[in-house]
CSV table of C-alpha atoms and ligand atoms in Angstrom, one decimal:
chain,number,residue,atom,x,y,z
H,1,MET,CA,-12.7,10.4,-59.1
H,2,ALA,CA,-11.0,7.3,-60.6
H,3,GLN,CA,-8.6,6.0,-58.9
H,4,ARG,CA,-4.9,6.7,-60.4
H,5,ILE,CA,-2.1,4.2,-58.9
H,6,MET,CA,1.9,4.3,-59.6
H,7,HIS,CA,4.4,1.6,-59.0
H,8,ILE,CA,8.0,2.7,-59.1
H,9,ASP,CA,10.8,0.4,-59.5
H,10,LEU,CA,14.1,0.9,-60.0
H,11,ASP,CA,16.3,-0.5,-62.6
H,12,ALA,CA,19.4,-3.7,-61.8
H,13,PHE,CA,18.9,-1.7,-58.4
H,14,PHE,CA,21.8,-2.7,-56.0
H,15,VAL,CA,24.2,-3.1,-59.4
H,16,SER,CA,22.9,0.2,-60.8
H,17,VAL,CA,24.2,1.3,-56.2
H,18,GLU,CA,27.2,-0.8,-57.8
H,19,GLN,CA,28.3,2.0,-60.4
H,20,VAL,CA,27.3,4.5,-58.7
H,21,LEU,CA,30.6,3.8,-56.1
H,22,ASN,CA,32.7,2.6,-58.8
H,23,PRO,CA,31.5,4.6,-62.1
H,24,GLU,CA,34.2,2.2,-63.8
H,25,LEU,CA,31.7,-0.5,-63.9
H,26,LYS,CA,29.0,1.8,-65.1
H,27,GLY,CA,27.2,0.4,-69.1
H,28,LYS,CA,29.3,-3.1,-68.5
H,29,PRO,CA,28.1,-6.5,-67.7
H,30,VAL,CA,28.0,-6.3,-63.8
H,31,VAL,CA,25.8,-9.0,-61.4
H,32,VAL,CA,25.5,-8.6,-57.5
H,33,GLY,CA,25.2,-12.1,-55.9
H,34,GLY,CA,29.3,-13.7,-55.2
H,35,ARG,CA,31.9,-15.0,-56.5
H,36,PRO,CA,31.2,-16.9,-59.0
H,37,ASP,CA,33.3,-19.2,-58.2
H,38,ARG,CA,30.8,-20.3,-55.3
H,39,ARG,CA,27.5,-20.8,-54.7
H,40,GLY,CA,25.2,-18.6,-54.5
H,41,VAL,CA,22.9,-17.3,-57.7
H,42,VAL,CA,22.5,-13.6,-59.3
H,43,ALA,CA,20.4,-11.3,-57.1
H,44,SER,CA,20.4,-8.1,-59.4
H,45,ALA,CA,21.9,-8.3,-63.4
H,46,SER,CA,23.0,-4.9,-65.0
H,47,TYR,CA,21.1,-4.5,-68.2
H,48,GLU,CA,24.4,-5.3,-70.1
H,49,ALA,CA,24.8,-8.2,-68.3
H,50,ARG,CA,21.1,-9.3,-69.1
H,51,ALA,CA,21.9,-9.1,-72.7
H,52,PHE,CA,24.0,-12.8,-72.5
H,53,GLY,CA,20.7,-14.4,-70.8
H,54,LEU,CA,21.3,-13.6,-67.0
H,55,HIS,CA,18.9,-13.4,-64.2
H,56,ALA,CA,17.9,-12.7,-60.9
H,57,GLY,CA,17.9,-16.5,-60.1
H,58,MET,CA,20.8,-17.5,-62.2
H,59,PRO,CA,23.1,-19.9,-60.2
H,60,LEU,CA,26.5,-17.7,-60.8
H,61,THR,CA,28.4,-20.7,-62.1
H,62,THR,CA,26.0,-20.5,-65.0
H,63,ALA,CA,26.2,-16.6,-65.7
H,64,CYS,CA,30.0,-17.5,-65.6
H,65,ARG,CA,29.7,-19.2,-68.1
H,66,LEU,CA,27.3,-17.3,-70.0
H,67,CYS,CA,29.6,-14.0,-69.4
H,68,PRO,CA,32.8,-14.9,-68.3
H,69,HIS,CA,33.7,-10.9,-68.2
H,70,ALA,CA,31.2,-9.4,-66.4
H,71,THR,CA,32.1,-8.4,-63.3
H,72,PHE,CA,31.0,-10.1,-60.3
H,73,ILE,CA,30.4,-8.3,-56.9
H,74,GLU,CA,29.3,-9.9,-53.6
H,75,GLY,CA,27.7,-7.3,-52.5
H,76,SER,CA,26.7,-5.4,-48.8
H,77,PHE,CA,23.3,-5.2,-47.9
H,78,PRO,CA,23.8,-1.6,-45.9
H,79,LYS,CA,24.6,0.0,-49.1
H,80,TYR,CA,21.5,-1.0,-50.2
H,81,ARG,CA,19.5,-0.3,-47.3
H,82,HIS,CA,20.9,3.6,-47.4
H,83,ALA,CA,20.1,4.2,-51.0
H,84,SER,CA,16.6,2.6,-50.4
H,85,GLN,CA,16.0,5.1,-47.8
H,86,LYS,CA,17.1,8.2,-49.8
H,87,PHE,CA,14.9,6.5,-52.5
H,88,MET,CA,11.5,5.9,-50.3
H,89,ALA,CA,12.5,9.8,-48.7
H,90,ILE,CA,12.0,11.3,-52.9
H,91,LEU,CA,9.0,9.5,-52.8
H,92,ALA,CA,7.8,10.7,-50.1
H,93,ASP,CA,8.0,13.9,-51.0
H,94,PHE,CA,5.9,13.4,-53.6
H,95,SER,CA,2.8,12.0,-52.6
H,96,PRO,CA,2.1,10.3,-48.6
H,97,TYR,CA,0.1,7.8,-49.5
H,98,LEU,CA,3.1,5.3,-50.0
H,99,GLU,CA,3.9,1.7,-50.2
H,100,PRO,CA,6.9,0.4,-49.5
H,101,VAL,CA,6.9,-2.6,-51.0
H,102,SER,CA,10.7,-3.7,-50.8
H,103,LEU,CA,13.7,-1.9,-51.1
H,104,ASP,CA,14.1,-0.3,-54.1
H,105,GLU,CA,9.9,-0.9,-55.3
H,106,ALA,CA,6.2,1.3,-54.0
H,107,TYR,CA,2.9,2.1,-54.9
H,108,MET,CA,1.5,5.4,-54.7
H,109,ASP,CA,-1.8,6.7,-55.1
H,110,ALA,CA,-1.7,9.8,-56.7
H,111,THR,CA,-5.3,10.0,-57.1
H,112,GLY,CA,-6.3,14.0,-57.9
H,113,PHE,CA,-2.9,15.0,-57.9
H,114,GLU,CA,-2.5,16.0,-61.4
H,115,SER,CA,-4.2,19.2,-60.4
H,116,ILE,CA,-0.7,20.6,-58.5
H,117,HIS,CA,1.7,18.5,-61.3
H,118,GLY,CA,-0.7,19.3,-64.6
H,119,SER,CA,-1.3,15.5,-65.0
H,120,ILE,CA,-0.1,12.2,-63.3
H,121,HIS,CA,2.0,11.7,-66.6
H,122,GLN,CA,4.2,14.9,-65.4
H,123,MET,CA,3.9,13.9,-61.9
H,124,ALA,CA,6.2,10.6,-63.4
H,125,ILE,CA,8.4,12.7,-64.9
H,126,ALA,CA,9.4,14.9,-62.2
H,127,ILE,CA,10.1,11.5,-59.9
H,128,LYS,CA,12.1,10.1,-62.7
H,129,GLN,CA,13.9,13.3,-62.5
H,130,HIS,CA,14.1,13.6,-59.3
H,131,ILE,CA,15.8,10.2,-58.2
H,132,THR,CA,18.5,10.1,-61.1
H,133,TYR,CA,19.0,14.0,-60.3
H,134,LYS,CA,20.1,12.8,-55.9
H,135,LEU,CA,20.5,9.7,-56.8
H,136,SER,CA,22.7,8.8,-60.1
H,137,LEU,CA,19.5,5.5,-60.2
H,138,TYR,CA,17.4,5.2,-62.4
H,139,ALA,CA,13.0,4.3,-62.0
H,140,SER,CA,10.6,3.1,-64.4
H,141,ILE,CA,7.3,4.2,-63.8
H,142,GLY,CA,3.2,2.8,-64.3
H,143,ILE,CA,0.4,4.2,-63.8
H,144,ALA,CA,-3.2,2.7,-64.0
H,145,GLY,CA,-6.7,2.2,-62.2
H,146,SER,CA,-4.9,-0.3,-59.9
H,147,LYS,CA,-1.8,-2.1,-58.7
H,148,VAL,CA,-1.6,-5.0,-60.7
H,149,VAL,CA,-2.2,-3.4,-63.5
H,150,ALA,CA,0.8,-0.1,-62.1
H,151,LYS,CA,3.3,-3.4,-61.6
H,152,VAL,CA,2.9,-5.1,-65.2
H,153,ALA,CA,3.3,-1.8,-67.1
H,154,SER,CA,6.1,0.2,-64.8
H,155,GLU,CA,7.7,-3.5,-66.0
H,156,LEU,CA,6.7,-4.0,-69.1
H,157,SER,CA,8.3,-0.1,-69.4
H,158,LYS,CA,11.5,-0.9,-68.2
H,159,PRO,CA,14.6,-0.1,-67.7
H,160,ASP,CA,14.2,3.9,-67.6
H,161,GLY,CA,10.4,3.3,-68.9
H,162,LEU,CA,7.0,5.7,-67.9
H,163,LEU,CA,4.2,3.7,-69.2
H,164,GLU,CA,0.7,5.1,-68.5
H,165,VAL,CA,-2.6,3.1,-69.1
H,166,ALA,CA,-5.5,5.0,-69.3
H,167,ASP,CA,-8.9,4.3,-67.9
H,168,GLY,CA,-10.3,1.8,-69.5
H,169,GLU,CA,-7.6,0.6,-71.1
H,170,GLU,CA,-6.8,-1.5,-68.8
H,171,ARG,CA,-8.3,-5.2,-70.2
H,172,PRO,CA,-6.4,-4.5,-73.9
H,173,PHE,CA,-3.5,-3.9,-72.6
H,174,LEU,CA,-2.5,-6.7,-70.7
H,175,ALA,CA,-4.6,-8.9,-73.3
H,176,PRO,CA,-1.7,-10.2,-75.2
H,177,LEU,CA,1.3,-10.0,-72.4
H,178,PRO,CA,2.5,-13.3,-71.8
H,179,ILE,CA,0.7,-14.7,-68.5
H,180,ALA,CA,4.3,-14.4,-66.9
H,181,LYS,CA,3.7,-11.2,-67.1
H,182,LEU,CA,1.1,-11.2,-64.3
H,183,PRO,CA,2.2,-11.1,-61.5
H,184,GLY,CA,1.1,-14.4,-59.1
H,185,ILE,CA,2.1,-16.2,-62.2
H,186,GLY,CA,5.4,-17.8,-61.0
H,187,LYS,CA,6.2,-21.2,-62.9
H,188,LYS,CA,4.7,-24.0,-61.7
H,189,THR,CA,1.1,-21.9,-62.3
H,190,GLU,CA,2.8,-21.4,-65.9
H,191,ARG,CA,4.0,-24.8,-66.7
H,192,ILE,CA,0.2,-25.9,-65.8
H,193,LEU,CA,-1.4,-23.2,-67.7
H,194,ASN,CA,0.7,-23.7,-70.9
H,195,GLY,CA,-0.5,-27.5,-70.8
H,196,LEU,CA,-4.1,-25.8,-70.9
H,197,GLY,CA,-3.5,-24.0,-73.8
H,198,ILE,CA,-3.7,-20.7,-72.0
H,199,ASN,CA,-0.1,-19.2,-73.2
H,200,THR,CA,-1.6,-15.4,-72.9
H,201,ILE,CA,-3.0,-12.8,-69.9
H,202,GLY,CA,-6.2,-12.4,-72.6
H,203,GLU,CA,-6.9,-16.0,-73.1
H,204,LEU,CA,-6.6,-16.3,-69.0
H,205,SER,CA,-9.5,-13.9,-68.9
H,206,SER,CA,-11.7,-15.1,-70.5
H,207,MET,CA,-11.2,-19.1,-69.7
H,208,PRO,CA,-14.3,-19.9,-67.0
H,209,LEU,CA,-14.3,-19.0,-63.1
H,210,HIS,CA,-15.2,-22.7,-62.5
H,211,ALA,CA,-12.3,-23.9,-64.6
H,212,LEU,CA,-9.3,-21.8,-63.1
H,213,ARG,CA,-11.0,-22.7,-58.9
H,214,SER,CA,-11.2,-26.9,-60.2
H,215,HIS,CA,-7.2,-26.4,-60.8
H,216,PHE,CA,-6.0,-23.4,-58.3
H,217,GLY,CA,-8.7,-23.1,-55.6
H,218,ALA,CA,-9.1,-20.1,-53.9
H,219,ALA,CA,-6.0,-18.2,-55.7
H,220,GLY,CA,-8.0,-19.1,-59.7
H,221,GLU,CA,-10.2,-16.5,-58.3
H,222,LEU,CA,-7.6,-14.2,-58.0
H,223,LEU,CA,-6.0,-14.9,-61.7
H,224,HIS,CA,-9.3,-14.6,-63.1
H,225,ARG,CA,-9.6,-10.6,-61.8
H,226,TYR,CA,-6.2,-10.1,-62.4
H,227,ALA,CA,-6.3,-11.2,-65.8
H,228,ASN,CA,-9.3,-9.6,-66.7
H,229,GLY,CA,-7.5,-6.0,-65.0
H,230,ILE,CA,-9.5,-6.0,-61.3
H,231,ASP,CA,-8.3,-5.7,-58.4
H,232,ASP,CA,-9.3,-3.2,-55.6
H,233,ARG,CA,-6.2,-4.1,-53.0
H,234,GLN,CA,-6.0,-0.5,-51.9
H,235,VAL,CA,-2.6,1.7,-50.9
H,236,LYS,CA,-1.6,0.8,-47.5
H,237,LEU,CA,0.8,2.8,-45.9
H,238,PRO,CA,2.8,1.0,-43.6
H,239,GLY,CA,1.5,0.0,-40.2
H,240,ALA,CA,3.1,2.0,-37.1
H,241,THR,CA,5.2,-0.3,-34.8
H,242,LYS,CA,3.2,-2.5,-32.5
H,243,SER,CA,6.0,-4.0,-30.9
H,244,ILE,CA,9.5,-4.2,-30.7
H,245,SER,CA,11.5,-6.9,-29.7
H,246,ARG,CA,15.2,-8.5,-28.4
H,247,GLU,CA,16.4,-11.7,-27.7
H,248,THR,CA,19.3,-14.1,-27.8
H,249,THR,CA,20.3,-17.2,-27.3
H,250,PHE,CA,22.8,-17.9,-25.1
H,251,SER,CA,26.2,-20.2,-26.8
H,252,LYS,CA,25.5,-22.7,-23.7
H,253,ASP,CA,22.4,-22.4,-21.6
H,254,THR,CA,23.4,-21.4,-17.9
H,255,LYS,CA,22.0,-20.7,-14.7
H,256,ASP,CA,23.9,-18.0,-13.7
H,257,ARG,CA,21.9,-14.8,-12.6
H,258,SER,CA,24.7,-12.2,-13.5
H,259,LEU,CA,24.6,-13.2,-17.3
H,260,LEU,CA,20.7,-13.0,-17.4
H,261,LYS,CA,20.9,-9.9,-15.6
H,262,ALA,CA,23.2,-8.1,-18.0
H,263,THR,CA,21.8,-9.6,-20.8
H,264,ILE,CA,18.7,-7.9,-19.9
H,265,ARG,CA,20.0,-4.7,-19.4
H,266,TYR,CA,21.8,-4.5,-22.6
H,267,LEU,CA,18.8,-6.0,-24.2
H,268,SER,CA,16.6,-3.5,-22.2
H,269,GLU,CA,19.1,-0.6,-23.0
H,270,ARG,CA,18.5,-1.6,-27.1
H,271,ILE,CA,15.0,-1.3,-26.6
H,272,GLY,CA,15.1,1.7,-24.9
H,273,SER,CA,16.8,3.8,-27.2
H,274,GLU,CA,14.8,2.5,-30.0
H,275,LEU,CA,11.8,3.6,-27.9
H,276,ARG,CA,13.0,7.0,-27.5
H,277,GLN,CA,14.3,7.0,-31.6
H,278,ARG,CA,10.7,6.1,-32.5
H,279,ASP,CA,9.3,9.4,-29.5
H,280,LYS,CA,7.5,6.6,-28.2
H,281,GLN,CA,6.8,5.3,-24.4
H,282,ALA,CA,5.9,1.3,-23.7
H,283,LYS,CA,3.4,0.6,-21.2
H,284,ARG,CA,3.6,-3.6,-21.5
H,285,ILE,CA,7.3,-5.4,-21.1
H,286,THR,CA,7.2,-9.3,-21.7
H,287,LEU,CA,10.0,-11.4,-20.8
H,288,LYS,CA,10.0,-14.7,-23.1
H,289,LEU,CA,12.6,-17.5,-21.7
H,290,ARG,CA,13.6,-20.8,-23.9
H,291,TYR,CA,14.5,-23.4,-21.4
H,292,ALA,CA,17.2,-26.4,-22.3
H,293,ASP,CA,14.5,-28.6,-23.4
H,294,PHE,CA,13.0,-26.2,-25.8
H,295,THR,CA,9.8,-25.3,-23.9
H,296,THR,CA,9.2,-21.4,-23.6
H,297,ILE,CA,7.2,-18.8,-21.3
H,298,THR,CA,7.0,-15.6,-21.7
H,299,ARG,CA,5.4,-13.5,-18.8
H,300,HIS,CA,4.6,-9.7,-19.2
H,301,TYR,CA,3.4,-7.0,-16.7
H,302,THR,CA,1.4,-3.8,-17.5
H,303,LEU,CA,2.9,-0.1,-16.1
H,304,GLY,CA,1.0,2.3,-14.9
H,305,GLN,CA,2.2,5.2,-16.8
H,306,GLY,CA,4.3,4.0,-21.0
H,307,SER,CA,8.1,4.6,-20.3
H,308,ASN,CA,10.8,4.0,-22.2
H,309,THR,CA,13.8,4.9,-19.8
H,310,ASP,CA,16.1,1.3,-20.1
H,311,GLN,CA,16.2,1.5,-16.1
H,312,THR,CA,12.2,1.0,-15.8
H,313,ILE,CA,12.9,-1.3,-19.1
H,314,PHE,CA,15.4,-3.2,-16.9
H,315,ASP,CA,13.8,-3.2,-13.5
H,316,THR,CA,10.5,-4.3,-14.7
H,317,GLY,CA,12.8,-7.4,-16.9
H,318,LEU,CA,14.6,-8.0,-13.4
H,319,GLN,CA,11.5,-8.8,-11.7
H,320,LEU,CA,10.0,-10.8,-14.3
H,321,LEU,CA,13.0,-12.7,-14.3
H,322,ARG,CA,13.2,-13.9,-10.2
H,323,LYS,CA,9.8,-15.2,-10.9
H,324,ALA,CA,10.0,-17.0,-13.4
H,325,LEU,CA,13.1,-18.6,-11.4
H,326,SER,CA,12.1,-18.8,-8.6
H,327,ALA,CA,9.0,-20.6,-10.3
H,328,LYS,CA,11.2,-23.6,-12.7
H,329,LYS,CA,15.2,-23.9,-12.3
H,330,LYS,CA,16.2,-25.2,-15.5
H,331,PRO,CA,19.2,-23.6,-18.0
H,332,ILE,CA,17.9,-21.4,-20.0
H,333,ARG,CA,18.9,-21.5,-23.7
H,334,LEU,CA,17.7,-17.5,-24.6
H,335,ILE,CA,16.1,-14.5,-23.2
H,336,GLY,CA,14.6,-12.0,-24.7
H,337,ILE,CA,13.1,-8.7,-23.9
H,338,GLY,CA,9.6,-7.2,-25.8
H,339,VAL,CA,7.7,-4.3,-24.9
H,340,SER,CA,3.9,-2.9,-26.0
H,341,ASN,CA,0.7,-1.5,-25.7
H,342,LEU,CA,3.3,1.4,-27.6
H,343,ILE,CA,2.0,5.3,-27.1
H,344,GLU,CA,3.0,8.4,-28.1
H,345,PRO,CA,4.7,10.1,-24.9
H,346,GLY,CA,1.7,12.9,-24.5
H,347,ARG,CA,2.2,15.5,-22.2
H,348,GLN,CA,4.2,14.4,-19.1
H,349,LEU,CA,1.6,14.0,-16.3
H,350,ASP,CA,4.6,14.4,-13.5
H,351,MET,CA,6.3,17.1,-14.8
H,352,LEU,CA,7.0,17.8,-11.1
H,353,ASN,CA,8.9,14.4,-10.1
H,354,TYR,CA,12.4,15.1,-10.0
H,355,SER,CA,13.6,11.9,-10.2
H,356,ALA,CA,11.5,11.3,-13.6
H,357,LYS,CA,12.6,13.7,-15.3
H,358,ARG,CA,16.7,12.8,-14.7
H,359,LEU,CA,15.9,9.6,-16.1
H,360,GLU,CA,15.0,11.1,-19.4
H,361,GLN,CA,17.6,13.2,-19.4
H,362,LEU,CA,19.8,11.1,-18.3
H,363,ASN,CA,18.7,8.7,-21.5
H,364,LYS,CA,18.8,11.4,-23.8
H,365,ALA,CA,22.5,12.0,-22.6
H,366,ILE,CA,23.6,8.1,-22.7
H,367,ASP,CA,21.6,8.2,-26.4
H,368,ARG,CA,23.7,11.5,-27.4
H,369,ILE,CA,26.9,9.5,-26.8
H,370,ARG,CA,26.2,6.4,-28.5
H,371,LYS,CA,25.6,7.8,-31.3
H,372,LYS,CA,29.1,9.5,-31.6
H,373,TYR,CA,30.5,6.5,-30.2
H,374,GLY,CA,29.1,3.5,-30.4
H,375,PHE,CA,26.3,1.8,-28.7
H,376,THR,CA,29.1,0.1,-25.6
H,377,ALA,CA,30.4,3.6,-25.2
H,378,ILE,CA,28.8,3.9,-22.2
H,379,GLN,CA,27.6,1.2,-19.9
H,380,THR,CA,26.5,0.6,-16.6
H,381,GLY,CA,28.4,-1.7,-14.8
H,382,ARG,CA,26.1,-4.8,-15.7
H,383,THR,CA,26.1,-5.0,-19.1
H,384,LEU,CA,30.5,-4.8,-18.9
H,385,LEU,CA,30.0,-8.6,-18.0
H,386,LEU,CA,28.9,-9.4,-21.6
H,387,LYS,CA,32.7,-8.0,-23.1
H,388,GLU,CA,33.0,-11.3,-22.2
H,389,ILE,CA,31.0,-13.0,-24.1
H,390,PHE,CA,29.7,-11.4,-27.4
H,391,PRO,CA,31.9,-9.6,-29.9
H,392,GLU,CA,31.8,-6.4,-29.4
H,393,THR,CA,31.8,-3.5,-32.6
H,394,LYS,CA,30.3,-0.1,-32.8
H,395,GLY,CA,26.9,-1.6,-33.6
H,396,GLY,CA,26.7,-2.6,-29.8
H,397,TYR,CA,28.0,-6.6,-28.6
H,398,THR,CA,27.2,-9.2,-31.4
H,399,LEU,CA,24.6,-11.6,-30.1
H,400,GLN,CA,23.9,-15.1,-31.5
H,401,THR,CA,20.2,-15.4,-33.2
H,402,PRO,CA,19.5,-11.3,-32.7
H,403,SER,CA,15.8,-11.3,-33.6
H,404,LEU,CA,14.5,-7.8,-35.0
H,405,SER,CA,11.4,-8.4,-34.9
H,406,ARG,CA,9.3,-5.3,-34.6
Y,501,TTP,P1,13.9,-6.7,-58.9
Y,501,TTP,O1,13.5,-5.1,-58.7
Y,501,TTP,O2,13.7,-7.9,-58.6
Y,501,TTP,O3,15.1,-6.5,-59.7
Y,501,TTP,P2,16.1,-5.4,-59.9
Y,501,TTP,O4,15.7,-3.9,-59.6
Y,501,TTP,O5,17.8,-5.8,-60.1
Y,501,TTP,O6,16.1,-5.7,-61.8
Y,501,TTP,P3,14.8,-4.8,-62.9
Y,501,TTP,O7,13.9,-3.7,-61.0
Y,501,TTP,O8,14.8,-3.6,-63.6
Y,501,TTP,O9,14.1,-5.5,-63.3
Y,501,TTP,O10,14.7,-6.8,-57.3
Y,501,TTP,C1,15.4,-5.5,-56.5
Y,501,TTP,C2,16.1,-5.9,-55.4
Y,501,TTP,O11,16.1,-7.6,-55.2
Y,501,TTP,C3,18.2,-6.6,-56.7
Y,501,TTP,O12,18.1,-5.9,-57.4
Y,501,TTP,C4,18.3,-7.1,-56.2
Y,501,TTP,C5,17.6,-7.9,-54.7
Y,501,TTP,N1,16.8,-9.0,-55.7
Y,501,TTP,C6,17.6,-10.2,-54.9
Y,501,TTP,O13,18.6,-10.5,-53.6
Y,501,TTP,N2,17.5,-11.7,-55.3
Y,501,TTP,C7,16.3,-11.9,-56.0
Y,501,TTP,O14,16.6,-13.0,-56.1
Y,501,TTP,C8,15.4,-11.1,-57.0
Y,501,TTP,C9,14.2,-10.9,-57.9
Y,501,TTP,C10,16.0,-9.3,-56.6
Y,502,MG,MG1,14.1,-2.9,-59.8
């Protein structure tokens, strides 16, 4: 059976979220990106603003000159992340073969789903209706036999569009389009190709492969394939989390052991709570230290059994710290804790181990309180020391340069 791939992308995403929250902005030129008197560029422009020539990436000063009566909004990322999560949840209801690409964009492998919806086209209509009904947002969908053609189709169909490219029709569909419509062709590549007299995807598709290679190296081969509608990339499900780490840089290099311990405690609690939220246990704990002279070391320890309790992560981190400090006495600039070798918390082997069970219950109770009242609502004596050092918000302490590596 021929593969059927959908590319789904929300229209004017940031702006549309703002319009849902403030309906007065609907149907008007609106720009998210910042205040026009500040430096910065357009992140998202409503289609009404695009009619004045505004587009993403344009300096706000230019945008303001072209369309002075537009409403300029600074924007706030948490709102967009929240909308994005709801959008992805709707898509996941239709098919588990989902690859989120960015906040407002995903590929879906819909091969075989016609038996449920009558046709893939009908399925796309249902997806669009759900998105508009539940989120008041509009999506554009492209359907084709490959990712690259599905993406070109959804772009071309915008706004509120739906465009299906039939199997075998990929090349004639792409041929008349300007090369800038092909994913992978940025401003620079476009200029070079235009200089060679290549303006449409059709012209690009018939350029000899060796000529493309000589201009663009390995990327030339990809351009050749895409221009011919050939793309064997599969829809990739997001990989399982392999590791979680948290780190912070001190505002002043330090040798203060109680501060180091308090910070490790806090980072361990952060990691423990994330592990429990993801329903994972870790077998390997890693300590990272960066000294004042920027030399960086990592030390790790593998546990006999997986764990997700704050205490185990902290105890192990502390042991690693003690060893590292006894070897080197230099002041520390950054400290981090990470966990890896993540496993599903299978059946509890030590069900009879009373203290392990108690610890697990304690962590669960702490998680519940924190969910309700904020991360720092409940603290051990050790992390209270951090009160003096880091600003506190409902989400927890605001560490310097917090890293959220996966
Ligand atoms: P896009 O999907 O590229 O743009 P869009 O949703 O605003 O408009 P459309 O899809 O209808 O053409 O990007 C999604 C969001 O990502 C966009 O709303 C804002 C953000 N973004 C930036 O912050 N900077 C950028 O340069 C781009 C292109 C997008
Ligand atoms: Mg979009």
